[in-house]
JSON list of C-alpha atoms and ligand atoms in Angstrom, two decimals:
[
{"chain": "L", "resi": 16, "resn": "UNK", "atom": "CA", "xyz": [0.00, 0.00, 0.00]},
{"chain": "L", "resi": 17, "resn": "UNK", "atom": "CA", "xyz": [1.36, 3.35, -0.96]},
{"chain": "L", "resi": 18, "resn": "UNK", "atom": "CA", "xyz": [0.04, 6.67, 1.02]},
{"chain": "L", "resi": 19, "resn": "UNK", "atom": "CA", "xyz": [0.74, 10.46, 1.07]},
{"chain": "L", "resi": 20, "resn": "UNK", "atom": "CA", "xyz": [1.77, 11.98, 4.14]},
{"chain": "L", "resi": 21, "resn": "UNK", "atom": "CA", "xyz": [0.96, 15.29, 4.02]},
{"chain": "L", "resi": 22, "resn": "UNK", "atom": "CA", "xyz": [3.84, 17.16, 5.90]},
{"chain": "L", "resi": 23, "resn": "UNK", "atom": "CA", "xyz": [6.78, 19.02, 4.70]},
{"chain": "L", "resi": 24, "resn": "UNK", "atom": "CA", "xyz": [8.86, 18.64, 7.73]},
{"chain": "L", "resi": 25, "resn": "UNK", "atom": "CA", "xyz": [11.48, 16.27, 7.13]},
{"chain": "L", "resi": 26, "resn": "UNK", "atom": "CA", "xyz": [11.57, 15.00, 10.67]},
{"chain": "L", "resi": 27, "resn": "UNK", "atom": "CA", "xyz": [8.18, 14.24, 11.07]},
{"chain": "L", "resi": 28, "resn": "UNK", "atom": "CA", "xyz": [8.31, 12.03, 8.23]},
{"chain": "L", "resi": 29, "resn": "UNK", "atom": "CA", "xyz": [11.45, 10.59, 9.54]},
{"chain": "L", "resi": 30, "resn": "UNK", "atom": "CA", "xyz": [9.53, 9.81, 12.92]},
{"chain": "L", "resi": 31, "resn": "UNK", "atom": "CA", "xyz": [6.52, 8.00, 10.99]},
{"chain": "L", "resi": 32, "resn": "UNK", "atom": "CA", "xyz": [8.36, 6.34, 8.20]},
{"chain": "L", "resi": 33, "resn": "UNK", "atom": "CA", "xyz": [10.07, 4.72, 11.56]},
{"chain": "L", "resi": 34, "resn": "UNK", "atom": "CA", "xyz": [6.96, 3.58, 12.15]},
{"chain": "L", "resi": 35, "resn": "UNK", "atom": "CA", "xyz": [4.98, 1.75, 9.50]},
{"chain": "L", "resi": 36, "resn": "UNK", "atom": "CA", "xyz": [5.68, -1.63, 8.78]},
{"chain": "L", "resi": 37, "resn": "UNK", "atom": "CA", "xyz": [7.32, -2.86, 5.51]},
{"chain": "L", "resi": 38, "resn": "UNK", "atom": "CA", "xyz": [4.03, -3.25, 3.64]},
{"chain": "L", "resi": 39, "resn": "UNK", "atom": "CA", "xyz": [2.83, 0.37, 3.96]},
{"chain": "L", "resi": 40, "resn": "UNK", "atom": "CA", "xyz": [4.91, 2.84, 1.63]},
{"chain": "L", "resi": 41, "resn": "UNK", "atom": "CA", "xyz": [4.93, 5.96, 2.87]},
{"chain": "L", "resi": 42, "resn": "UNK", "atom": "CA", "xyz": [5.16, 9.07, 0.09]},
{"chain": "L", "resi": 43, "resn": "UNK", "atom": "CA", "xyz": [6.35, 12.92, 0.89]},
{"chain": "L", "resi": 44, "resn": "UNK", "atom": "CA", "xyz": [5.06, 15.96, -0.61]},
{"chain": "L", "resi": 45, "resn": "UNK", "atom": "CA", "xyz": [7.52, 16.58, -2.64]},
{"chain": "L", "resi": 46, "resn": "UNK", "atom": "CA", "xyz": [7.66, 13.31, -4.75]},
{"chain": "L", "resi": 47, "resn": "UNK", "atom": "CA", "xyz": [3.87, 14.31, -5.75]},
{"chain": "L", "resi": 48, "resn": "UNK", "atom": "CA", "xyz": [5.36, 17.41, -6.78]},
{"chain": "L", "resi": 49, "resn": "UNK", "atom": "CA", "xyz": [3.62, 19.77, -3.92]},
{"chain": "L", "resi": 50, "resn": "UNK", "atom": "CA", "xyz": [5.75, 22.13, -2.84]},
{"chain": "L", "resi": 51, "resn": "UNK", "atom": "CA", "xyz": [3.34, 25.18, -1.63]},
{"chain": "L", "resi": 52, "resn": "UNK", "atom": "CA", "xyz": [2.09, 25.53, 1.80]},
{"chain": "L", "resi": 53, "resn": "UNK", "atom": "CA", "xyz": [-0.49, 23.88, 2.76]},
{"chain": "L", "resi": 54, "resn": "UNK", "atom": "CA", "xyz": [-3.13, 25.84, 4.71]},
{"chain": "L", "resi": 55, "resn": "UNK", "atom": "CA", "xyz": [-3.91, 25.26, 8.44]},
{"chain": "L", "resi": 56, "resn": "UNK", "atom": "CA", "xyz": [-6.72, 28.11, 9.74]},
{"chain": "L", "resi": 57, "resn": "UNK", "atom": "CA", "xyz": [-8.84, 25.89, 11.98]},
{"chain": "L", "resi": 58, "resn": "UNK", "atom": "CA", "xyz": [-9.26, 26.44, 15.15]},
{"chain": "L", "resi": 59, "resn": "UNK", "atom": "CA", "xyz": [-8.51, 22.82, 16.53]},
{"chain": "L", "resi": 60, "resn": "UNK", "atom": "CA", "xyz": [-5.82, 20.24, 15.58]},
{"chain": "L", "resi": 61, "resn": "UNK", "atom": "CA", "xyz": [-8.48, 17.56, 14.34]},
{"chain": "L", "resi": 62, "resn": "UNK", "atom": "CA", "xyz": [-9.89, 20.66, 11.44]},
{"chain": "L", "resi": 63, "resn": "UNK", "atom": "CA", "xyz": [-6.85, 21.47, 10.46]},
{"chain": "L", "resi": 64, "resn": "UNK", "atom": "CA", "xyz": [-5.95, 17.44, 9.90]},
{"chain": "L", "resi": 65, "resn": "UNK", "atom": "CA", "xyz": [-8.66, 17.26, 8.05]},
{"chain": "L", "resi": 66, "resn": "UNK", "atom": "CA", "xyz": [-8.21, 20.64, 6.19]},
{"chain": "L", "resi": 67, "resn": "UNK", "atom": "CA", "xyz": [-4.67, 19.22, 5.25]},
{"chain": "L", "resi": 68, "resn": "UNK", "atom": "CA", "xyz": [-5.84, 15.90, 4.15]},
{"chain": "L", "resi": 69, "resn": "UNK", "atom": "CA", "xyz": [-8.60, 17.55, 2.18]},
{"chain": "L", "resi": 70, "resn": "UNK", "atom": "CA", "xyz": [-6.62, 19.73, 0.35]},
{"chain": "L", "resi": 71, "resn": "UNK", "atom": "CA", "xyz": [-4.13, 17.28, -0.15]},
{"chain": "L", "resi": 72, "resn": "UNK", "atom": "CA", "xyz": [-7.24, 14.64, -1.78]},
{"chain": "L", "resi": 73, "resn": "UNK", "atom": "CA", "xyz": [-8.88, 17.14, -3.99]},
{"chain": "L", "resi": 74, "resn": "UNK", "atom": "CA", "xyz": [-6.17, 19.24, -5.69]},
{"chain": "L", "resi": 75, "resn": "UNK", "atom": "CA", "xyz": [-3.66, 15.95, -6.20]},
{"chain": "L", "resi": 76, "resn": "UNK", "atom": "CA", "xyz": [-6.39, 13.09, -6.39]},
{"chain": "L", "resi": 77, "resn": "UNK", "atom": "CA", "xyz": [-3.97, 10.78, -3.70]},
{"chain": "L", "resi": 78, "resn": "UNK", "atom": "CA", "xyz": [-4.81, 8.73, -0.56]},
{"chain": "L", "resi": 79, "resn": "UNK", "atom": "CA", "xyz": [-3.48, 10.75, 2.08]},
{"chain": "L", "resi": 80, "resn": "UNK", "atom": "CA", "xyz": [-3.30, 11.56, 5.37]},
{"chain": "L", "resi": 81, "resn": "UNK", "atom": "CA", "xyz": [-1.99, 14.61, 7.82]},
{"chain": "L", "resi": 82, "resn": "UNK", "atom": "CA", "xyz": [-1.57, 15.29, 11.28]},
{"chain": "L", "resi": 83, "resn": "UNK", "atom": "CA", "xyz": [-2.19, 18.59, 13.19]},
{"chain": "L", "resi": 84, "resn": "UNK", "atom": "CA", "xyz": [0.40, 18.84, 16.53]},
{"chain": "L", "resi": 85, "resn": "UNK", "atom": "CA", "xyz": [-0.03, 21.46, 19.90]},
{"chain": "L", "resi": 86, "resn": "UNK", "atom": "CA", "xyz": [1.74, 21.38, 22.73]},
{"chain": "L", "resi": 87, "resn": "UNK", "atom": "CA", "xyz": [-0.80, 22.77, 25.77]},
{"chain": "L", "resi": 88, "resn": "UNK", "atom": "CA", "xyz": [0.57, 23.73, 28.77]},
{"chain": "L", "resi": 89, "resn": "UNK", "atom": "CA", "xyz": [-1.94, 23.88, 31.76]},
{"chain": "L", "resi": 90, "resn": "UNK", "atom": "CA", "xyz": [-0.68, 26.80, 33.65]},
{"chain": "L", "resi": 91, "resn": "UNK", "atom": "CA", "xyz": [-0.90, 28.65, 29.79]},
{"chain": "L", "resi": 92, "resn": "UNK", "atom": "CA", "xyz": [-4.89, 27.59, 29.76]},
{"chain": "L", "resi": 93, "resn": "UNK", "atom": "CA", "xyz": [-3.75, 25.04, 27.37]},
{"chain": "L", "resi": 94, "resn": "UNK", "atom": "CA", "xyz": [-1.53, 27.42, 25.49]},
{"chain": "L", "resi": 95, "resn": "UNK", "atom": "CA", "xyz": [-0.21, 27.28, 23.01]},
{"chain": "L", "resi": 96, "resn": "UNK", "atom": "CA", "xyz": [-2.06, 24.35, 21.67]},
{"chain": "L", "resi": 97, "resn": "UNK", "atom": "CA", "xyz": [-3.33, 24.77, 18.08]},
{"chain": "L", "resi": 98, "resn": "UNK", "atom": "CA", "xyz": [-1.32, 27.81, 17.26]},
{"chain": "L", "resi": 99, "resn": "UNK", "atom": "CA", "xyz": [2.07, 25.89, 18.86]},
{"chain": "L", "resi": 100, "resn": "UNK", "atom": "CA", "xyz": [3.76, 26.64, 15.44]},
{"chain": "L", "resi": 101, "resn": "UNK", "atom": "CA", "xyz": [3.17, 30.48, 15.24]},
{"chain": "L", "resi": 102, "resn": "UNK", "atom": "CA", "xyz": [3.55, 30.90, 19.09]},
{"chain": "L", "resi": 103, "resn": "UNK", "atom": "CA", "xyz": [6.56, 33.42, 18.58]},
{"chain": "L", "resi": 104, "resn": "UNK", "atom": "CA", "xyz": [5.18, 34.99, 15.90]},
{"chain": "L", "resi": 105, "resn": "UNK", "atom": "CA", "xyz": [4.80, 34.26, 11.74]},
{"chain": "L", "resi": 106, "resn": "UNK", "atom": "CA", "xyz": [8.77, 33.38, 11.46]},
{"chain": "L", "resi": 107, "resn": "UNK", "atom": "CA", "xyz": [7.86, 30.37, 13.06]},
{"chain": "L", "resi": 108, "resn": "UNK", "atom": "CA", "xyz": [11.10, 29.82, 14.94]},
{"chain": "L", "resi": 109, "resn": "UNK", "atom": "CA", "xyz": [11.16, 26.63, 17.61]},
{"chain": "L", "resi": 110, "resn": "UNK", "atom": "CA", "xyz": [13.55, 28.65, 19.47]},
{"chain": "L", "resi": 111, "resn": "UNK", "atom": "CA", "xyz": [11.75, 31.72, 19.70]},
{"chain": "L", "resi": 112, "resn": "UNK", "atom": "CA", "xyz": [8.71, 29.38, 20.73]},
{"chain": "L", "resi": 113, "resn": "UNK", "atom": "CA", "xyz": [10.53, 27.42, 23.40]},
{"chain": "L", "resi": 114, "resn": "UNK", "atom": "CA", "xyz": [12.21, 31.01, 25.00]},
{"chain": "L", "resi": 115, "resn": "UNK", "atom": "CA", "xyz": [8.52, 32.51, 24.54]},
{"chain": "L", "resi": 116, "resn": "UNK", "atom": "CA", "xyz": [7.14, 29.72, 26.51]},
{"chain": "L", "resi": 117, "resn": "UNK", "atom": "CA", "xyz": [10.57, 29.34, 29.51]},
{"chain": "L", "resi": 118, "resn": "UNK", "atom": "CA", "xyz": [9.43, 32.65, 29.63]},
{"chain": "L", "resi": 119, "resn": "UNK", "atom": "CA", "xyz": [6.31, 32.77, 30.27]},
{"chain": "L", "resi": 120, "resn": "UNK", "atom": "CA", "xyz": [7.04, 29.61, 33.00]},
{"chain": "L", "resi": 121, "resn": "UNK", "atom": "CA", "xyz": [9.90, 31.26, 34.68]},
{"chain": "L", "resi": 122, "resn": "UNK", "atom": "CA", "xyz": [8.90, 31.10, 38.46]},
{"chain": "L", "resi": 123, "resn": "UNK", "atom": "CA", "xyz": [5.86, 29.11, 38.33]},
{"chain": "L", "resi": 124, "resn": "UNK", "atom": "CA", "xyz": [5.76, 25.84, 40.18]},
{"chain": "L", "resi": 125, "resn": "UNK", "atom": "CA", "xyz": [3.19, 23.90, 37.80]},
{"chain": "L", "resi": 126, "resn": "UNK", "atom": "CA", "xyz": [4.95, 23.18, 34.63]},
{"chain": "L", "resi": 127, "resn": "UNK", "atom": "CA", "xyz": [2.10, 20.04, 33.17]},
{"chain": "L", "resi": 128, "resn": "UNK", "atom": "CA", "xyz": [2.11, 19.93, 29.82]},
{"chain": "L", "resi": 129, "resn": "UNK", "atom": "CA", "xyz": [0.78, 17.76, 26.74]},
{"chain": "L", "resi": 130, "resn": "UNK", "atom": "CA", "xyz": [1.52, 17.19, 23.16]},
{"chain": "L", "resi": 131, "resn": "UNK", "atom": "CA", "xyz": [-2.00, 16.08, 21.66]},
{"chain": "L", "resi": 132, "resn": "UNK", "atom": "CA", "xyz": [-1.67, 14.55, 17.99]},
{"chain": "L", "resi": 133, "resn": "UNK", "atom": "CA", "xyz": [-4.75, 14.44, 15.31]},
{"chain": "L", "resi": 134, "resn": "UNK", "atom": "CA", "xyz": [-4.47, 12.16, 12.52]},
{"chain": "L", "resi": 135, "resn": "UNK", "atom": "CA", "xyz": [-6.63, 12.43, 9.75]},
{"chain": "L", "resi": 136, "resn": "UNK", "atom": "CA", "xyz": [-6.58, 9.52, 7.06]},
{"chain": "L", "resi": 137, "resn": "UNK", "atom": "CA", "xyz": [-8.54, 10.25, 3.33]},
{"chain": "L", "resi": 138, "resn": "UNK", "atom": "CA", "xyz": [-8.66, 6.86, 2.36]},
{"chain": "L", "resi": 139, "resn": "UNK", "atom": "CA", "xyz": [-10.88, 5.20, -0.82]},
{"chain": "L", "resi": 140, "resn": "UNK", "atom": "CA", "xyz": [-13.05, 8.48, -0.20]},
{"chain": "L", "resi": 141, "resn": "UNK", "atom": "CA", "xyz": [-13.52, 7.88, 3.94]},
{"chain": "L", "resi": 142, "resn": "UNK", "atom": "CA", "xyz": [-12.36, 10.25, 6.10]},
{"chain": "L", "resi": 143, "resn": "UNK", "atom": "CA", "xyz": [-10.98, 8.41, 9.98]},
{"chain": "L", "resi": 144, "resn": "UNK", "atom": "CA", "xyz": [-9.62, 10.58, 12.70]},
{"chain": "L", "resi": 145, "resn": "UNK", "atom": "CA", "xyz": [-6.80, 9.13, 15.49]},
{"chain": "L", "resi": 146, "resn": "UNK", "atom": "CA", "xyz": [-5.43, 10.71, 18.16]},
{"chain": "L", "resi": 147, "resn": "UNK", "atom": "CA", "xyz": [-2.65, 10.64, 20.77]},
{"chain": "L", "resi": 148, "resn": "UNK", "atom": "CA", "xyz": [-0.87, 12.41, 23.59]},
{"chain": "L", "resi": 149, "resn": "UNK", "atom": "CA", "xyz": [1.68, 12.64, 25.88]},
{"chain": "L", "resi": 150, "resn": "UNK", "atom": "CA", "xyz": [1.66, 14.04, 29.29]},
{"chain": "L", "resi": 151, "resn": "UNK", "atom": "CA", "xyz": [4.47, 15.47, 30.92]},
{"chain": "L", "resi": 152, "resn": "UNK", "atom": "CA", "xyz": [6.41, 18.09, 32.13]},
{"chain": "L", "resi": 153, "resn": "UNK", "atom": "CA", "xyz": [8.04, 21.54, 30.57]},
{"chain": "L", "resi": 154, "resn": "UNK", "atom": "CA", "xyz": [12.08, 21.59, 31.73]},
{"chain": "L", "resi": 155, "resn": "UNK", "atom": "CA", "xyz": [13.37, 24.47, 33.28]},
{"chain": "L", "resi": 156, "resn": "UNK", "atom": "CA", "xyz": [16.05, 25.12, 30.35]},
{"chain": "L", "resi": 157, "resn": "UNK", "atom": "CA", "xyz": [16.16, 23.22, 26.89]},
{"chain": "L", "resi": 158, "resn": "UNK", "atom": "CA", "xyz": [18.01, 19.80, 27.51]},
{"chain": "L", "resi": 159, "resn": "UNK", "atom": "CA", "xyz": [19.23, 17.86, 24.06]},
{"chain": "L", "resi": 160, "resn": "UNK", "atom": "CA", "xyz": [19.70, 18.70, 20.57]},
{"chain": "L", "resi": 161, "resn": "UNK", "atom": "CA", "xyz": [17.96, 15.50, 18.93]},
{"chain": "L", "resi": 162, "resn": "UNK", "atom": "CA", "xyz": [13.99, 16.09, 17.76]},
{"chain": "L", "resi": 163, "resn": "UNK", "atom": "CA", "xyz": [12.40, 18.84, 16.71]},
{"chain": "L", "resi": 164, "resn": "UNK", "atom": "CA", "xyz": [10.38, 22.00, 17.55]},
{"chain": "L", "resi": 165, "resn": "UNK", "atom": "CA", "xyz": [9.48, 22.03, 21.30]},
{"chain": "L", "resi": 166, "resn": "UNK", "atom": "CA", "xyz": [11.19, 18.72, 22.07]},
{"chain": "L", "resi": 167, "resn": "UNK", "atom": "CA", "xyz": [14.21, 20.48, 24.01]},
{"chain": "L", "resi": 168, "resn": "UNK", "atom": "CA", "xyz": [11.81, 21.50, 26.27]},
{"chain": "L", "resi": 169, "resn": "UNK", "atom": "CA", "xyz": [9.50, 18.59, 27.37]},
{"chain": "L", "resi": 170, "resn": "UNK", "atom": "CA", "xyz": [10.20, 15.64, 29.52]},
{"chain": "L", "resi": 171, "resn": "UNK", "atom": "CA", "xyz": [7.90, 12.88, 29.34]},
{"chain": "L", "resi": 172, "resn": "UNK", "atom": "CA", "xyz": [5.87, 11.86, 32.57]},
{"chain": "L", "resi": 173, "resn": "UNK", "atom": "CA", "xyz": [8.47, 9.25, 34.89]},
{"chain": "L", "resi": 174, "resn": "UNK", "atom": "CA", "xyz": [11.43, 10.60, 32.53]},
{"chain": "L", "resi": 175, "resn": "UNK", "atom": "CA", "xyz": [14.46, 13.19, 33.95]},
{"chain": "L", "resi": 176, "resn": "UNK", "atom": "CA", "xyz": [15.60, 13.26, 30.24]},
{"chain": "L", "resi": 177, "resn": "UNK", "atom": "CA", "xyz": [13.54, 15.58, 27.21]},
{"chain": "L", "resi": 178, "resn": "UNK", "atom": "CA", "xyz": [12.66, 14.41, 23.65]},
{"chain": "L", "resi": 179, "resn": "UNK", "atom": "CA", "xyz": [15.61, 15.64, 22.27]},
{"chain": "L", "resi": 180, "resn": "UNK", "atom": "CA", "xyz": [17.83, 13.36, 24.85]},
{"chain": "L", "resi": 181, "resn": "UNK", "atom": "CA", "xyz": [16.06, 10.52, 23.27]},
{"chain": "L", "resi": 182, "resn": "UNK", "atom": "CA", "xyz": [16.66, 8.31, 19.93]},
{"chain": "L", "resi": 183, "resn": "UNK", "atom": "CA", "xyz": [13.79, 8.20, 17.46]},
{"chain": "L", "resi": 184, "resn": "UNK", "atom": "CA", "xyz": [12.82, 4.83, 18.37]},
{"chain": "L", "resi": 185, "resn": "UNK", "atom": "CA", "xyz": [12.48, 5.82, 22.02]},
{"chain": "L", "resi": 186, "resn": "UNK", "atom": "CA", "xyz": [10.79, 9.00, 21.46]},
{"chain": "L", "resi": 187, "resn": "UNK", "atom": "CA", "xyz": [8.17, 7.04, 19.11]},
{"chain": "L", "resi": 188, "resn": "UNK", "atom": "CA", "xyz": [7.47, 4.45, 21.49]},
{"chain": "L", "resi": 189, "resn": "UNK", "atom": "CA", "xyz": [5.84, 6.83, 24.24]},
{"chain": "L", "resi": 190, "resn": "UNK", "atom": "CA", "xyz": [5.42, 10.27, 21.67]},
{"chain": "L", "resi": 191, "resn": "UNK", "atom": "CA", "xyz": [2.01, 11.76, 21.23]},
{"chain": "L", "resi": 192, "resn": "UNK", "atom": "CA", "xyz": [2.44, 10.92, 17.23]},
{"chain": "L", "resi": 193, "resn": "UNK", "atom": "CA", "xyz": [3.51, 7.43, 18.05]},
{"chain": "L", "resi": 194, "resn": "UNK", "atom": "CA", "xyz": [0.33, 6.67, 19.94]},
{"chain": "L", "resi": 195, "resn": "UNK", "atom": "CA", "xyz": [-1.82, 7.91, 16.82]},
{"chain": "L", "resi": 196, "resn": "UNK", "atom": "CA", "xyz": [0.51, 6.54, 13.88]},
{"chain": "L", "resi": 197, "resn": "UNK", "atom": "CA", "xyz": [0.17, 3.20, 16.04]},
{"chain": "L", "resi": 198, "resn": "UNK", "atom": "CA", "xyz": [-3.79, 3.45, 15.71]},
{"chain": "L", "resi": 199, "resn": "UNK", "atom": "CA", "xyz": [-3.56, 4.37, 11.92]},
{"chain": "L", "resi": 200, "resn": "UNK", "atom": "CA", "xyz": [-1.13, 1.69, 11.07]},
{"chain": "L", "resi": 201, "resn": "UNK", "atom": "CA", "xyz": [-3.71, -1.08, 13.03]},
{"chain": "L", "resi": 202, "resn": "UNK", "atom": "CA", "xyz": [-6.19, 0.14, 10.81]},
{"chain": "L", "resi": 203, "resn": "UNK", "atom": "CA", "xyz": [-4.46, 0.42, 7.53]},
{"chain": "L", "resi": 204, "resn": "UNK", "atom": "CA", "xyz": [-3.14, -3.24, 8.61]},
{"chain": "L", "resi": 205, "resn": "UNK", "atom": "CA", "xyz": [-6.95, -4.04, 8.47]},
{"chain": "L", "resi": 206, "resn": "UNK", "atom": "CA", "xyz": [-7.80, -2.59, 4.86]},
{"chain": "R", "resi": 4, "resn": "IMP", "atom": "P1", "xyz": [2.41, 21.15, 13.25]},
{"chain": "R", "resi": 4, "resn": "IMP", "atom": "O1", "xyz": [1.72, 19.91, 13.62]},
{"chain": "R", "resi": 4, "resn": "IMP", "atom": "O2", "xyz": [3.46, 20.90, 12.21]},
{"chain": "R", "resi": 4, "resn": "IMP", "atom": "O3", "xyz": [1.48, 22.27, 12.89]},
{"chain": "R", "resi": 4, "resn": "IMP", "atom": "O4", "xyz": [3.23, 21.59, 14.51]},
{"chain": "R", "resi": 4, "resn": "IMP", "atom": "C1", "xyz": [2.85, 22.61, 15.41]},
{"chain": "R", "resi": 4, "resn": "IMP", "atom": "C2", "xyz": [4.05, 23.02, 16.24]},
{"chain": "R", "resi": 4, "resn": "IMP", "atom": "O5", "xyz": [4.37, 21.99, 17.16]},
{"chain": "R", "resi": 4, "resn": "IMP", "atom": "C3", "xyz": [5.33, 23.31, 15.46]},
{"chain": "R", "resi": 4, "resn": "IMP", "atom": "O6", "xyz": [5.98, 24.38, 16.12]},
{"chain": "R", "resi": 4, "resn": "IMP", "atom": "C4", "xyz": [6.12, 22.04, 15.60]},
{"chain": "R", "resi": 4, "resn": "IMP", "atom": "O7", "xyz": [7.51, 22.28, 15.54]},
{"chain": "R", "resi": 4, "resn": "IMP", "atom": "C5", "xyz": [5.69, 21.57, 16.97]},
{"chain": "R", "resi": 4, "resn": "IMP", "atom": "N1", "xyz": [5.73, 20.11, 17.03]},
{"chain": "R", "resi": 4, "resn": "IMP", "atom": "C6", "xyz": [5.00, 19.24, 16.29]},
{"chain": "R", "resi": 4, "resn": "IMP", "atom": "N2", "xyz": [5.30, 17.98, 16.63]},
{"chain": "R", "resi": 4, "resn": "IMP", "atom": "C7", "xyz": [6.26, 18.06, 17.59]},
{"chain": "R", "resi": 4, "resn": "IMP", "atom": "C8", "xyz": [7.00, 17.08, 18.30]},
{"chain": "R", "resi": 4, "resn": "IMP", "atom": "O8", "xyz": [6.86, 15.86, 18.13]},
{"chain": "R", "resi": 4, "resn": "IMP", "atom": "N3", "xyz": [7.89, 17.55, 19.20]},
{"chain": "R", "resi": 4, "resn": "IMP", "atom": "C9", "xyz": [8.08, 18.89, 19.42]},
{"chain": "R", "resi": 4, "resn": "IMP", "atom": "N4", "xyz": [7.43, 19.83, 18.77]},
{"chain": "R", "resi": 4, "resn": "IMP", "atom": "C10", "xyz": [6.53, 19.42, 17.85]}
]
């Protein structure tokens, strides 16, 4: 089986090609030949999955799917959650993101945070949805250079070490994205 992912950040497809079994092929954008950005205006992770995936289905014609991730911090209300990418503002820098959000933490005592992960699948014209997360903690100072985006800055519950102290295997095996890709590949597996 042969699907599109629809991301163009080369370490999330790292993270799910790590993932999917030998039978399921995954595709990038850029072998389809889409290189423009794809737009993302909902207000919650699961619409803008779906906007993704939608886009992705009607203007190439492919099987597809895309996921939508936030990182909510309780002591932020659940900031900043579906706008995690542009937290900083529109140059979408994980580093201005991670000091915007120290930041906003420095001195307070609850630091509980979760990555949440919506998956949605366009697949022989149905439309699935599967989620994960990951509770845990944000650090007091970025720890690790491995990862991606806020990964520096979030340890995993019953873990001293953040995702970007970990390998991709071991961040898979407890990430957010993990938990969904591991509910999309059961049902692809099924198909
Ligand atoms: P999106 O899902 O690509 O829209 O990601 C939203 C924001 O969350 C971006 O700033 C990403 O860098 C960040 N992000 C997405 N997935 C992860 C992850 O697994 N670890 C850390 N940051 C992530």
């Amino acid at each position: 089986m042969k699907i599109v992912f629809a991301t163009n950040n080369p370490n999330k497809l790292k993270e799910i090609q790590a993932l999917m079994p030998s039978g399921i092929e995954i595709i990038s954008l850029k072998e389809i030949g889409c290189t423009e950005d794809i737009p993302e205006t909902g207000k919650t992770l699961e619409a803008n999955a779906f906007q993704k995936a939608r886009y992705l289905k009607e203007k190439y014609g492919y099987d597809c799917f895309a996921d939508d991730t936030g990182l909510e911090v309780e002591s932020l209300n659940g900031a900043p959650g579906v706008y995690s990418a542009r937290y900083a503002g529109s140059q979408r820098s994980a580093e201005d993101n991670m000091a915007k959000i120290l930041n906003e933490l420095n001195g307070t005592k609850n630091r509980k945070a979760q990555f949440r992960t919506a998956i949605a699948l366009i697949l022989n014209g149905e439309e699935q949805l599967f989620e994960g997360f990951v509770e845990g903690y944000i650090s007091e100072a970025k720890q690790g250079a491995k990862g991606f985006g806020y990964d520096p800055i979030f340890l995993p519950e019953n873990e001293t070490r953040s995702f970007a102290e970990m390998s991709l295997n071991e961040k898979g095996a407890i990430s957010h994205r993990g938990r969904a890709i591991r509910k999309l590949v059961v049902f692809l597996k099924n198909q």
